[in-house]
mmCIF file with all atom_site columns, C-alpha atoms in Angstrom:
data_model
loop_
_atom_site.group_PDB
_atom_site.id
_atom_site.type_symbol
_atom_site.label_atom_id
_atom_site.label_alt_id
_atom_site.label_comp_id
_atom_site.label_asym_id
_atom_site.label_entity_id
_atom_site.label_seq_id
_atom_site.pdbx_PDB_ins_code
_atom_site.Cartn_x
_atom_site.Cartn_y
_atom_site.Cartn_z
_atom_site.occupancy
_atom_site.B_iso_or_equiv
_atom_site.pdbx_formal_charge
_atom_site.auth_seq_id
_atom_site.auth_comp_id
_atom_site.auth_asym_id
_atom_site.auth_atom_id
_atom_site.pdbx_PDB_model_num
ATOM 1   C CA . ASP A 1 1   ? 0.000   0.000   0.000   1.00 62.00 ? 1   ASP A CA 1
ATOM 2   C CA . GLY A 1 2   ? 2.954   2.344   -0.440  1.00 64.00 ? 2   GLY A CA 1
ATOM 3   C CA . GLN A 1 3   ? 3.886   2.219   3.253   1.00 70.00 ? 3   GLN A CA 1
ATOM 4   C CA . LEU A 1 4   ? 7.435   1.566   4.444   1.00 71.00 ? 4   LEU A CA 1
ATOM 5   C CA . LEU A 1 5   ? 7.205   -1.385  6.832   1.00 69.00 ? 5   LEU A CA 1
ATOM 6   C CA . LEU A 1 6   ? 10.808  -2.408  7.449   1.00 68.00 ? 6   LEU A CA 1
ATOM 7   C CA . LYS A 1 7   ? 14.346  -1.305  6.640   1.00 68.00 ? 7   LYS A CA 1
ATOM 8   C CA . LEU A 1 8   ? 17.209  -3.745  6.127   1.00 62.00 ? 8   LEU A CA 1
ATOM 9   C CA . HIS A 1 9   ? 20.151  -2.482  8.182   1.00 63.00 ? 9   HIS A CA 1
ATOM 10  C CA . LYS A 1 10  ? 22.562  -5.364  7.754   1.00 58.00 ? 10  LYS A CA 1
ATOM 11  C CA . LEU A 1 11  ? 22.828  -8.779  6.150   1.00 56.00 ? 11  LEU A CA 1
ATOM 12  C CA . VAL A 1 12  ? 24.393  -11.711 8.007   1.00 55.00 ? 12  VAL A CA 1
ATOM 13  C CA . VAL A 1 13  ? 25.403  -14.716 5.903   1.00 52.00 ? 13  VAL A CA 1
ATOM 14  C CA . LEU A 1 14  ? 25.729  -18.028 7.751   1.00 53.00 ? 14  LEU A CA 1
ATOM 15  C CA . PRO A 1 15  ? 28.185  -19.383 8.680   1.00 49.00 ? 15  PRO A CA 1
ATOM 16  C CA . VAL A 1 16  ? 29.969  -16.214 9.744   1.00 48.00 ? 16  VAL A CA 1
ATOM 17  C CA . HIS A 1 17  ? 33.557  -17.489 10.109  1.00 55.00 ? 17  HIS A CA 1
ATOM 18  C CA . GLN A 1 18  ? 36.082  -16.493 7.438   1.00 59.00 ? 18  GLN A CA 1
ATOM 19  C CA . PRO A 1 19  ? 36.550  -19.236 4.793   1.00 58.00 ? 19  PRO A CA 1
ATOM 20  C CA . LEU A 1 20  ? 40.010  -20.341 3.742   1.00 62.00 ? 20  LEU A CA 1
ATOM 21  C CA . ARG A 1 21  ? 41.509  -18.952 0.550   1.00 65.00 ? 21  ARG A CA 1
ATOM 22  C CA . GLY A 1 22  ? 39.878  -20.582 -2.437  1.00 61.00 ? 22  GLY A CA 1
ATOM 23  C CA . GLU A 1 23  ? 37.211  -22.208 -0.288  1.00 60.00 ? 23  GLU A CA 1
ATOM 24  C CA . ARG A 1 24  ? 33.506  -21.480 -0.471  1.00 61.00 ? 24  ARG A CA 1
ATOM 25  C CA . ILE A 1 25  ? 31.270  -22.338 2.448   1.00 60.00 ? 25  ILE A CA 1
ATOM 26  C CA . VAL A 1 26  ? 27.825  -23.713 1.779   1.00 68.00 ? 26  VAL A CA 1
ATOM 27  C CA . ALA A 1 27  ? 25.321  -24.468 4.535   1.00 67.00 ? 27  ALA A CA 1
ATOM 28  C CA . GLU A 1 28  ? 21.989  -26.220 4.523   1.00 71.00 ? 28  GLU A CA 1
ATOM 29  C CA . PRO A 1 29  ? 19.243  -25.990 7.148   1.00 75.00 ? 29  PRO A CA 1
ATOM 30  C CA . LEU A 1 30  ? 18.254  -29.049 9.130   1.00 82.00 ? 30  LEU A CA 1
ATOM 31  C CA . TRP A 1 31  ? 16.234  -29.966 12.203  1.00 86.00 ? 31  TRP A CA 1
ATOM 32  C CA . GLN A 1 32  ? 18.102  -31.249 15.263  1.00 89.00 ? 32  GLN A CA 1
ATOM 33  C CA . HIS A 1 33  ? 16.427  -33.047 18.168  1.00 90.00 ? 33  HIS A CA 1
ATOM 34  C CA . SER A 1 34  ? 16.468  -30.974 21.334  1.00 90.00 ? 34  SER A CA 1
ATOM 35  C CA . PRO A 1 35  ? 15.463  -31.775 24.945  1.00 88.00 ? 35  PRO A CA 1
ATOM 36  C CA . ALA A 1 36  ? 11.898  -30.904 25.877  1.00 82.00 ? 36  ALA A CA 1
ATOM 37  C CA . ILE A 1 37  ? 11.361  -27.751 27.943  1.00 80.00 ? 37  ILE A CA 1
ATOM 38  C CA . ALA A 1 38  ? 9.093   -27.541 30.960  1.00 75.00 ? 38  ALA A CA 1
ATOM 39  C CA . ALA A 1 39  ? 6.227   -25.075 30.619  1.00 67.00 ? 39  ALA A CA 1
ATOM 40  C CA . ALA A 1 40  ? 6.526   -21.792 32.483  1.00 62.00 ? 40  ALA A CA 1
ATOM 41  C CA . ASN A 1 41  ? 4.789   -21.694 35.848  1.00 59.00 ? 41  ASN A CA 1
ATOM 42  C CA . ALA A 1 42  ? 2.992   -18.385 35.346  1.00 57.00 ? 42  ALA A CA 1
ATOM 43  C CA . LEU A 1 43  ? 2.611   -15.745 32.655  1.00 59.00 ? 43  LEU A CA 1
ATOM 44  C CA . THR A 1 44  ? 1.630   -12.147 33.124  1.00 62.00 ? 44  THR A CA 1
ATOM 45  C CA . THR A 1 45  ? -0.355  -11.876 29.896  1.00 75.00 ? 45  THR A CA 1
ATOM 46  C CA . LEU A 1 46  ? -0.833  -14.080 26.853  1.00 84.00 ? 46  LEU A CA 1
ATOM 47  C CA . THR A 1 47  ? -2.677  -12.722 23.827  1.00 87.00 ? 47  THR A CA 1
ATOM 48  C CA . ILE A 1 48  ? -3.878  -15.286 21.272  1.00 89.00 ? 48  ILE A CA 1
ATOM 49  C CA . LEU A 1 49  ? -4.818  -14.196 17.746  1.00 91.00 ? 49  LEU A CA 1
ATOM 50  C CA . GLY A 1 50  ? -6.720  -16.763 15.703  1.00 88.00 ? 50  GLY A CA 1
ATOM 51  C CA . GLU A 1 51  ? -9.965  -17.858 14.114  1.00 84.00 ? 51  GLU A CA 1
ATOM 52  C CA . ASP A 1 52  ? -11.063 -19.993 17.078  1.00 78.00 ? 52  ASP A CA 1
ATOM 53  C CA . THR A 1 53  ? -9.207  -18.952 20.216  1.00 81.00 ? 53  THR A CA 1
ATOM 54  C CA . ALA A 1 54  ? -11.913 -20.154 22.624  1.00 78.00 ? 54  ALA A CA 1
ATOM 55  C CA . SER A 1 55  ? -11.249 -23.851 21.948  1.00 78.00 ? 55  SER A CA 1
ATOM 56  C CA . LEU A 1 56  ? -7.553  -23.371 22.758  1.00 79.00 ? 56  LEU A CA 1
ATOM 57  C CA . ALA A 1 57  ? -8.015  -21.032 25.713  1.00 77.00 ? 57  ALA A CA 1
ATOM 58  C CA . GLU A 1 58  ? -9.584  -23.697 27.909  1.00 80.00 ? 58  GLU A CA 1
ATOM 59  C CA . HIS A 1 59  ? -6.323  -25.660 27.947  1.00 82.00 ? 59  HIS A CA 1
ATOM 60  C CA . PHE A 1 60  ? -4.268  -22.923 29.633  1.00 78.00 ? 60  PHE A CA 1
ATOM 61  C CA . SER A 1 61  ? -3.794  -22.783 33.386  1.00 73.00 ? 61  SER A CA 1
ATOM 62  C CA . ALA A 1 62  ? -5.605  -20.373 35.683  1.00 68.00 ? 62  ALA A CA 1
ATOM 63  C CA . ASP A 1 63  ? -2.273  -18.584 36.292  1.00 67.00 ? 63  ASP A CA 1
ATOM 64  C CA . THR A 1 64  ? -2.314  -17.274 32.723  1.00 73.00 ? 64  THR A CA 1
ATOM 65  C CA . THR A 1 65  ? -4.217  -14.096 31.910  1.00 73.00 ? 65  THR A CA 1
ATOM 66  C CA . LEU A 1 66  ? -5.584  -14.734 28.413  1.00 79.00 ? 66  LEU A CA 1
ATOM 67  C CA . ILE A 1 67  ? -6.605  -12.089 25.905  1.00 79.00 ? 67  ILE A CA 1
ATOM 68  C CA . GLN A 1 68  ? -8.465  -13.586 22.956  1.00 83.00 ? 68  GLN A CA 1
ATOM 69  C CA . VAL A 1 69  ? -8.473  -11.878 19.555  1.00 88.00 ? 69  VAL A CA 1
ATOM 70  C CA . ASN A 1 70  ? -10.761 -13.283 16.863  1.00 86.00 ? 70  ASN A CA 1
ATOM 71  C CA . PHE A 1 71  ? -11.068 -12.080 13.274  1.00 88.00 ? 71  PHE A CA 1
ATOM 72  C CA . ALA A 1 72  ? -14.261 -10.354 12.137  1.00 86.00 ? 72  ALA A CA 1
ATOM 73  C CA . GLN A 1 73  ? -15.573 -7.700  9.751   1.00 85.00 ? 73  GLN A CA 1
ATOM 74  C CA . SER A 1 74  ? -15.036 -4.804  12.151  1.00 87.00 ? 74  SER A CA 1
ATOM 75  C CA . TYR A 1 75  ? -12.835 -3.900  15.093  1.00 89.00 ? 75  TYR A CA 1
ATOM 76  C CA . ARG A 1 76  ? -14.473 -3.981  18.505  1.00 88.00 ? 76  ARG A CA 1
ATOM 77  C CA . LYS A 1 77  ? -13.669 -4.719  22.115  1.00 87.00 ? 77  LYS A CA 1
ATOM 78  C CA . LEU A 1 78  ? -16.128 -7.283  23.424  1.00 84.00 ? 78  LEU A CA 1
ATOM 79  C CA . HIS A 1 79  ? -14.945 -7.020  27.014  1.00 79.00 ? 79  HIS A CA 1
ATOM 80  C CA . ARG A 1 80  ? -11.705 -6.542  28.940  1.00 74.00 ? 80  ARG A CA 1
ATOM 81  C CA . ASN A 1 81  ? -9.981  -9.670  27.629  1.00 82.00 ? 81  ASN A CA 1
ATOM 82  C CA . GLN A 1 82  ? -11.626 -10.256 24.258  1.00 87.00 ? 82  GLN A CA 1
ATOM 83  C CA . PHE A 1 83  ? -11.329 -8.334  20.994  1.00 90.00 ? 83  PHE A CA 1
ATOM 84  C CA . CYS A 1 84  ? -12.271 -8.673  17.341  1.00 91.00 ? 84  CYS A CA 1
ATOM 85  C CA . LEU A 1 85  ? -10.263 -7.166  14.498  1.00 91.00 ? 85  LEU A CA 1
ATOM 86  C CA . ARG A 1 86  ? -9.997  -7.232  10.719  1.00 90.00 ? 86  ARG A CA 1
ATOM 87  C CA . PRO A 1 87  ? -6.884  -9.216  9.725   1.00 89.00 ? 87  PRO A CA 1
ATOM 88  C CA . ASP A 1 88  ? -5.991  -6.856  6.846   1.00 88.00 ? 88  ASP A CA 1
ATOM 89  C CA . ALA A 1 89  ? -6.592  -3.492  8.591   1.00 90.00 ? 89  ALA A CA 1
ATOM 90  C CA . TRP A 1 90  ? -3.428  -1.889  10.055  1.00 91.00 ? 90  TRP A CA 1
ATOM 91  C CA . ASP A 1 91  ? -5.467  0.503   12.215  1.00 92.00 ? 91  ASP A CA 1
ATOM 92  C CA . ASP A 1 92  ? -7.060  -2.432  14.048  1.00 92.00 ? 92  ASP A CA 1
ATOM 93  C CA . TYR A 1 93  ? -3.674  -3.690  15.231  1.00 92.00 ? 93  TYR A CA 1
ATOM 94  C CA . ASP A 1 94  ? -2.781  -0.160  16.355  1.00 91.00 ? 94  ASP A CA 1
ATOM 95  C CA . SER A 1 95  ? -6.024  0.026   18.338  1.00 90.00 ? 95  SER A CA 1
ATOM 96  C CA . LEU A 1 96  ? -5.446  -3.389  19.900  1.00 88.00 ? 96  LEU A CA 1
ATOM 97  C CA . CYS A 1 97  ? -1.895  -2.585  21.016  1.00 86.00 ? 97  CYS A CA 1
ATOM 98  C CA . ALA A 1 98  ? -2.913  0.843   22.314  1.00 85.00 ? 98  ALA A CA 1
ATOM 99  C CA . SER A 1 99  ? -5.673  -0.738  24.367  1.00 83.00 ? 99  SER A CA 1
ATOM 100 C CA . LEU A 1 100 ? -3.357  -3.389  25.818  1.00 80.00 ? 100 LEU A CA 1
ATOM 101 C CA . HIS A 1 101 ? -0.646  -0.820  26.475  1.00 76.00 ? 101 HIS A CA 1
ATOM 102 C CA . ALA A 1 102 ? -3.094  1.141   28.605  1.00 71.00 ? 102 ALA A CA 1
ATOM 103 C CA . ASN A 1 103 ? -3.784  -1.986  30.661  1.00 64.00 ? 103 ASN A CA 1
ATOM 104 C CA . GLU A 1 104 ? -1.518  -2.148  33.715  1.00 54.00 ? 104 GLU A CA 1
ATOM 105 C CA . ASP A 1 105 ? -1.437  -5.946  33.505  1.00 53.00 ? 105 ASP A CA 1
ATOM 106 C CA . SER A 1 106 ? 0.213   -5.984  30.057  1.00 49.00 ? 106 SER A CA 1
ATOM 107 C CA . ASP A 1 107 ? 3.754   -5.061  31.115  1.00 49.00 ? 107 ASP A CA 1
ATOM 108 C CA . ALA A 1 108 ? 5.097   -8.528  30.213  1.00 55.00 ? 108 ALA A CA 1
ATOM 109 C CA . ALA A 1 109 ? 2.803   -9.550  27.370  1.00 76.00 ? 109 ALA A CA 1
ATOM 110 C CA . ASN A 1 110 ? 3.347   -12.349 24.890  1.00 87.00 ? 110 ASN A CA 1
ATOM 111 C CA . PHE A 1 111 ? 1.530   -12.695 21.568  1.00 91.00 ? 111 PHE A CA 1
ATOM 112 C CA . VAL A 1 112 ? 0.628   -15.983 19.895  1.00 91.00 ? 112 VAL A CA 1
ATOM 113 C CA . VAL A 1 113 ? -0.566  -15.897 16.281  1.00 93.00 ? 113 VAL A CA 1
ATOM 114 C CA . LEU A 1 114 ? -2.250  -19.078 15.041  1.00 91.00 ? 114 LEU A CA 1
ATOM 115 C CA . GLN A 1 115 ? -1.911  -19.927 11.352  1.00 90.00 ? 115 GLN A CA 1
ATOM 116 C CA . HIS A 1 116 ? -4.818  -18.372 9.475   1.00 85.00 ? 116 HIS A CA 1
ATOM 117 C CA . GLY A 1 117 ? -6.195  -19.783 6.227   1.00 80.00 ? 117 GLY A CA 1
ATOM 118 C CA . HIS A 1 118 ? -3.645  -19.426 3.450   1.00 80.00 ? 118 HIS A CA 1
ATOM 119 C CA . SER A 1 119 ? -0.096  -18.700 4.581   1.00 83.00 ? 119 SER A CA 1
ATOM 120 C CA . ALA A 1 120 ? -0.232  -15.374 2.742   1.00 86.00 ? 120 ALA A CA 1
ATOM 121 C CA . ASP A 1 121 ? -3.007  -14.296 5.138   1.00 89.00 ? 121 ASP A CA 1
ATOM 122 C CA . SER A 1 122 ? -0.809  -15.285 8.076   1.00 91.00 ? 122 SER A CA 1
ATOM 123 C CA . LEU A 1 123 ? 1.996   -13.127 6.694   1.00 92.00 ? 123 LEU A CA 1
ATOM 124 C CA . ARG A 1 124 ? -0.344  -10.128 6.603   1.00 91.00 ? 124 ARG A CA 1
ATOM 125 C CA . ILE A 1 125 ? -1.440  -10.742 10.196  1.00 92.00 ? 125 ILE A CA 1
ATOM 126 C CA . VAL A 1 126 ? 2.104   -11.087 11.558  1.00 94.00 ? 126 VAL A CA 1
ATOM 127 C CA . THR A 1 127 ? 3.171   -7.998  9.589   1.00 94.00 ? 127 THR A CA 1
ATOM 128 C CA . GLY A 1 128 ? 0.267   -5.953  10.936  1.00 93.00 ? 128 GLY A CA 1
ATOM 129 C CA . LEU A 1 129 ? 0.936   -7.039  14.509  1.00 93.00 ? 129 LEU A CA 1
ATOM 130 C CA . CYS A 1 130 ? 4.702   -6.437  14.367  1.00 92.00 ? 130 CYS A CA 1
ATOM 131 C CA . ARG A 1 131 ? 4.168   -3.065  12.714  1.00 91.00 ? 131 ARG A CA 1
ATOM 132 C CA . ALA A 1 132 ? 1.922   -2.008  15.601  1.00 90.00 ? 132 ALA A CA 1
ATOM 133 C CA . LEU A 1 133 ? 4.211   -3.460  18.278  1.00 89.00 ? 133 LEU A CA 1
ATOM 134 C CA . LEU A 1 134 ? 7.231   -1.580  16.931  1.00 88.00 ? 134 LEU A CA 1
ATOM 135 C CA . LYS A 1 135 ? 5.315   1.648   17.538  1.00 84.00 ? 135 LYS A CA 1
ATOM 136 C CA . THR A 1 136 ? 4.397   0.635   21.096  1.00 78.00 ? 136 THR A CA 1
ATOM 137 C CA . PRO A 1 137 ? 6.912   1.569   23.817  1.00 72.00 ? 137 PRO A CA 1
ATOM 138 C CA . ALA A 1 138 ? 9.017   -1.302  25.148  1.00 61.00 ? 138 ALA A CA 1
ATOM 139 C CA . PRO A 1 139 ? 9.130   -3.307  27.384  1.00 56.00 ? 139 PRO A CA 1
ATOM 140 C CA . HIS A 1 140 ? 5.363   -3.766  27.226  1.00 57.00 ? 140 HIS A CA 1
ATOM 141 C CA . PHE A 1 141 ? 5.647   -6.553  24.622  1.00 58.00 ? 141 PHE A CA 1
ATOM 142 C CA . ARG A 1 142 ? 8.293   -9.242  24.725  1.00 75.00 ? 142 ARG A CA 1
ATOM 143 C CA . ARG A 1 143 ? 7.614   -12.036 22.268  1.00 88.00 ? 143 ARG A CA 1
ATOM 144 C CA . VAL A 1 144 ? 5.588   -12.967 19.189  1.00 93.00 ? 144 VAL A CA 1
ATOM 145 C CA . VAL A 1 145 ? 5.109   -16.699 18.585  1.00 94.00 ? 145 VAL A CA 1
ATOM 146 C CA . PHE A 1 146 ? 3.734   -17.778 15.216  1.00 95.00 ? 146 PHE A CA 1
ATOM 147 C CA . VAL A 1 147 ? 2.182   -21.250 15.432  1.00 94.00 ? 147 VAL A CA 1
ATOM 148 C CA . TYR A 1 148 ? 1.710   -23.216 12.221  1.00 93.00 ? 148 TYR A CA 1
ATOM 149 C CA . LYS A 1 149 ? 0.892   -26.769 11.211  1.00 90.00 ? 149 LYS A CA 1
ATOM 150 C CA . THR A 1 150 ? 4.093   -28.364 9.996   1.00 87.00 ? 150 THR A CA 1
ATOM 151 C CA . PRO A 1 151 ? 3.841   -28.942 6.215   1.00 74.00 ? 151 PRO A CA 1
ATOM 152 C CA . GLU A 1 152 ? 5.385   -31.824 4.320   1.00 60.00 ? 152 GLU A CA 1
ATOM 153 C CA . ASN A 1 153 ? 7.161   -29.351 2.061   1.00 64.00 ? 153 ASN A CA 1
ATOM 154 C CA . GLU A 1 154 ? 8.659   -25.977 2.898   1.00 71.00 ? 154 GLU A CA 1
ATOM 155 C CA . ASP A 1 155 ? 6.149   -23.144 2.472   1.00 81.00 ? 155 ASP A CA 1
ATOM 156 C CA . PRO A 1 156 ? 7.784   -19.953 1.104   1.00 84.00 ? 156 PRO A CA 1
ATOM 157 C CA . TYR A 1 157 ? 5.351   -17.772 3.051   1.00 88.00 ? 157 TYR A CA 1
ATOM 158 C CA . LEU A 1 158 ? 6.442   -19.425 6.290   1.00 89.00 ? 158 LEU A CA 1
ATOM 159 C CA . GLN A 1 159 ? 10.035  -18.551 5.419   1.00 87.00 ? 159 GLN A CA 1
ATOM 160 C CA . MET A 1 160 ? 8.930   -14.958 4.838   1.00 89.00 ? 160 MET A CA 1
ATOM 161 C CA . ILE A 1 161 ? 7.322   -14.860 8.283   1.00 92.00 ? 161 ILE A CA 1
ATOM 162 C CA . ALA A 1 162 ? 10.490  -16.289 9.854   1.00 91.00 ? 162 ALA A CA 1
ATOM 163 C CA . GLY A 1 163 ? 12.563  -13.637 8.083   1.00 90.00 ? 163 GLY A CA 1
ATOM 164 C CA . LEU A 1 164 ? 10.172  -10.912 9.209   1.00 92.00 ? 164 LEU A CA 1
ATOM 165 C CA . LEU A 1 165 ? 10.471  -11.969 12.865  1.00 93.00 ? 165 LEU A CA 1
ATOM 166 C CA . ARG A 1 166 ? 14.271  -11.979 12.609  1.00 90.00 ? 166 ARG A CA 1
ATOM 167 C CA . ALA A 1 167 ? 14.237  -8.518  11.050  1.00 89.00 ? 167 ALA A CA 1
ATOM 168 C CA . VAL A 1 168 ? 11.956  -7.163  13.782  1.00 89.00 ? 168 VAL A CA 1
ATOM 169 C CA . ARG A 1 169 ? 14.438  -8.240  16.434  1.00 86.00 ? 169 ARG A CA 1
ATOM 170 C CA . GLU A 1 170 ? 17.201  -6.354  14.621  1.00 86.00 ? 170 GLU A CA 1
ATOM 171 C CA . ILE A 1 171 ? 15.070  -3.223  14.719  1.00 85.00 ? 171 ILE A CA 1
ATOM 172 C CA . ASN A 1 172 ? 14.054  -3.638  18.374  1.00 86.00 ? 172 ASN A CA 1
ATOM 173 C CA . PRO A 1 173 ? 15.932  -6.315  20.399  1.00 83.00 ? 173 PRO A CA 1
ATOM 174 C CA . ALA A 1 174 ? 13.272  -6.097  23.144  1.00 83.00 ? 174 ALA A CA 1
ATOM 175 C CA . LEU A 1 175 ? 10.803  -7.712  20.741  1.00 87.00 ? 175 LEU A CA 1
ATOM 176 C CA . THR A 1 176 ? 11.661  -11.308 19.838  1.00 88.00 ? 176 THR A CA 1
ATOM 177 C CA . GLY A 1 177 ? 9.932   -13.779 17.571  1.00 92.00 ? 177 GLY A CA 1
ATOM 178 C CA . THR A 1 178 ? 9.574   -17.561 17.467  1.00 94.00 ? 178 THR A CA 1
ATOM 179 C CA . MET A 1 179 ? 8.357   -19.890 14.728  1.00 94.00 ? 179 MET A CA 1
ATOM 180 C CA . LEU A 1 180 ? 6.583   -22.886 16.289  1.00 95.00 ? 180 LEU A CA 1
ATOM 181 C CA . GLY A 1 181 ? 5.615   -25.830 14.081  1.00 93.00 ? 181 GLY A CA 1
ATOM 182 C CA . VAL A 1 182 ? 3.184   -28.418 15.479  1.00 92.00 ? 182 VAL A CA 1
ATOM 183 C CA . ASP A 1 183 ? 1.203   -31.469 14.399  1.00 89.00 ? 183 ASP A CA 1
ATOM 184 C CA . ALA A 1 184 ? -2.181  -29.823 15.001  1.00 85.00 ? 184 ALA A CA 1
ATOM 185 C CA . LEU A 1 185 ? -3.472  -26.365 15.910  1.00 83.00 ? 185 LEU A CA 1
ATOM 186 C CA . ASP A 1 186 ? -5.653  -27.532 18.797  1.00 77.00 ? 186 ASP A CA 1
ATOM 187 C CA . GLY A 1 187 ? -5.576  -29.606 21.964  1.00 73.00 ? 187 GLY A CA 1
ATOM 188 C CA . SER A 1 188 ? -3.872  -29.519 25.328  1.00 73.00 ? 188 SER A CA 1
ATOM 189 C CA . ASN A 1 189 ? -0.450  -30.411 23.884  1.00 86.00 ? 189 ASN A CA 1
ATOM 190 C CA . LEU A 1 190 ? -0.403  -27.158 21.928  1.00 88.00 ? 190 LEU A CA 1
ATOM 191 C CA . SER A 1 191 ? -0.895  -25.020 25.035  1.00 86.00 ? 191 SER A CA 1
ATOM 192 C CA . GLY A 1 192 ? 2.018   -26.836 26.686  1.00 87.00 ? 192 GLY A CA 1
ATOM 193 C CA . TYR A 1 193 ? 4.265   -26.260 23.669  1.00 90.00 ? 193 TYR A CA 1
ATOM 194 C CA . ILE A 1 194 ? 3.407   -22.556 23.600  1.00 90.00 ? 194 ILE A CA 1
ATOM 195 C CA . THR A 1 195 ? 4.047   -21.877 27.286  1.00 86.00 ? 195 THR A CA 1
ATOM 196 C CA . ALA A 1 196 ? 7.305   -23.847 27.147  1.00 87.00 ? 196 ALA A CA 1
ATOM 197 C CA . GLU A 1 197 ? 8.671   -21.900 24.169  1.00 89.00 ? 197 GLU A CA 1
ATOM 198 C CA . LEU A 1 198 ? 7.873   -18.531 25.750  1.00 85.00 ? 198 LEU A CA 1
ATOM 199 C CA . SER A 1 199 ? 10.793  -19.110 28.113  1.00 80.00 ? 199 SER A CA 1
ATOM 200 C CA . ALA A 1 200 ? 13.123  -20.651 25.509  1.00 84.00 ? 200 ALA A CA 1
ATOM 201 C CA . THR A 1 201 ? 15.733  -18.959 23.334  1.00 84.00 ? 201 THR A CA 1
ATOM 202 C CA . ALA A 1 202 ? 15.320  -20.978 20.115  1.00 87.00 ? 202 ALA A CA 1
ATOM 203 C CA . LYS A 1 203 ? 13.826  -18.978 17.252  1.00 89.00 ? 203 LYS A CA 1
ATOM 204 C CA . GLU A 1 204 ? 12.594  -21.855 15.070  1.00 92.00 ? 204 GLU A CA 1
ATOM 205 C CA . VAL A 1 205 ? 11.130  -24.904 16.822  1.00 94.00 ? 205 VAL A CA 1
ATOM 206 C CA . ARG A 1 206 ? 8.827   -27.730 15.850  1.00 92.00 ? 206 ARG A CA 1
ATOM 207 C CA . TYR A 1 207 ? 7.136   -30.626 17.621  1.00 93.00 ? 207 TYR A CA 1
ATOM 208 C CA . LEU A 1 208 ? 6.399   -33.840 15.722  1.00 89.00 ? 208 LEU A CA 1
ATOM 209 C CA . ASP A 1 209 ? 4.800   -36.698 17.687  1.00 87.00 ? 209 ASP A CA 1
ATOM 210 C CA . GLY A 1 210 ? 5.795   -34.878 20.865  1.00 87.00 ? 210 GLY A CA 1
ATOM 211 C CA . VAL A 1 211 ? 9.507   -34.697 19.923  1.00 91.00 ? 211 VAL A CA 1
ATOM 212 C CA . ARG A 1 212 ? 11.065  -31.220 20.018  1.00 93.00 ? 212 ARG A CA 1
ATOM 213 C CA . SER A 1 213 ? 13.501  -30.114 17.291  1.00 93.00 ? 213 SER A CA 1
ATOM 214 C CA . ILE A 1 214 ? 15.220  -26.808 16.588  1.00 92.00 ? 214 ILE A CA 1
ATOM 215 C CA . ARG A 1 215 ? 16.399  -25.332 13.307  1.00 88.00 ? 215 ARG A CA 1
ATOM 216 C CA . ALA A 1 216 ? 20.169  -25.510 12.813  1.00 83.00 ? 216 ALA A CA 1
ATOM 217 C CA . TRP A 1 217 ? 22.699  -25.193 10.007  1.00 76.00 ? 217 TRP A CA 1
ATOM 218 C CA . ARG A 1 218 ? 25.120  -27.810 8.678   1.00 74.00 ? 218 ARG A CA 1
ATOM 219 C CA . GLU A 1 219 ? 28.208  -26.713 6.774   1.00 69.00 ? 219 GLU A CA 1
ATOM 220 C CA . LEU A 1 220 ? 28.954  -28.393 3.467   1.00 65.00 ? 220 LEU A CA 1
ATOM 221 C CA . SER A 1 221 ? 32.378  -26.882 2.881   1.00 59.00 ? 221 SER A CA 1
ATOM 222 C CA . GLU A 1 222 ? 33.895  -29.999 1.301   1.00 50.00 ? 222 GLU A CA 1
ATOM 223 C CA . LEU A 1 223 ? 30.971  -30.342 -1.100  1.00 49.00 ? 223 LEU A CA 1
ATOM 224 C CA . ALA A 1 224 ? 31.294  -26.681 -2.057  1.00 49.00 ? 224 ALA A CA 1
ATOM 225 C CA . LYS A 1 225 ? 35.053  -26.925 -2.545  1.00 49.00 ? 225 LYS A CA 1
ATOM 226 C CA . ASN A 1 226 ? 34.765  -29.922 -4.858  1.00 52.00 ? 226 ASN A CA 1
ATOM 227 C CA . SER A 1 227 ? 31.835  -28.686 -6.882  1.00 54.00 ? 227 SER A CA 1
ATOM 228 C CA . GLY A 1 228 ? 33.845  -26.184 -8.912  1.00 51.00 ? 228 GLY A CA 1
ATOM 229 C CA . PRO A 1 229 ? 32.886  -22.627 -9.844  1.00 51.00 ? 229 PRO A CA 1
ATOM 230 C CA . HIS A 1 230 ? 29.236  -21.724 -10.476 1.00 45.00 ? 230 HIS A CA 1
#
């Protein structure tokens, strides 16, 4: 829409160590098994954005203050902890964040965005939320977790969302992002995965059959050195 959303300040190419003379370093992403993390005992505020947040909300503990955000045709505040917004309207995200910022209980808030329809729609939602959060004074918002159903093949829109969350952290280190892949977007297991990752440092995580993995990089320097010039 002609609006400047993000600026690229620097580009980091992995791996970052200096290659030997005449050597090119190539790396490929892979998933490495990682020990499971215990869920956090208590959260100040957890805001869930999705099409059906009520079915997920019942699985969180009473220690968690939940704010549910569902998508509708117009923005409105239903009551103190429930909102509706239009997924493609930037002003709605601004209104949501301004309302939460005015709430004294939102000083340590975490946002969870559930995958919405087509992945392109999810990209718009995460962009709208991050855009609004970057305009909201820190430290009132700490983390954005995007939860998606793990696909059999890599989805380019999911990679765009991951890149967006990394870029947001470069702009404001107080705001961090996590990509969380799961088997299904419902059930008690999902709430446990979410609360566990809110206290973790990994930026790309997935759970398959209850097994936790994190995104890592494997160097293929020998393959690159023997492949000849491109």
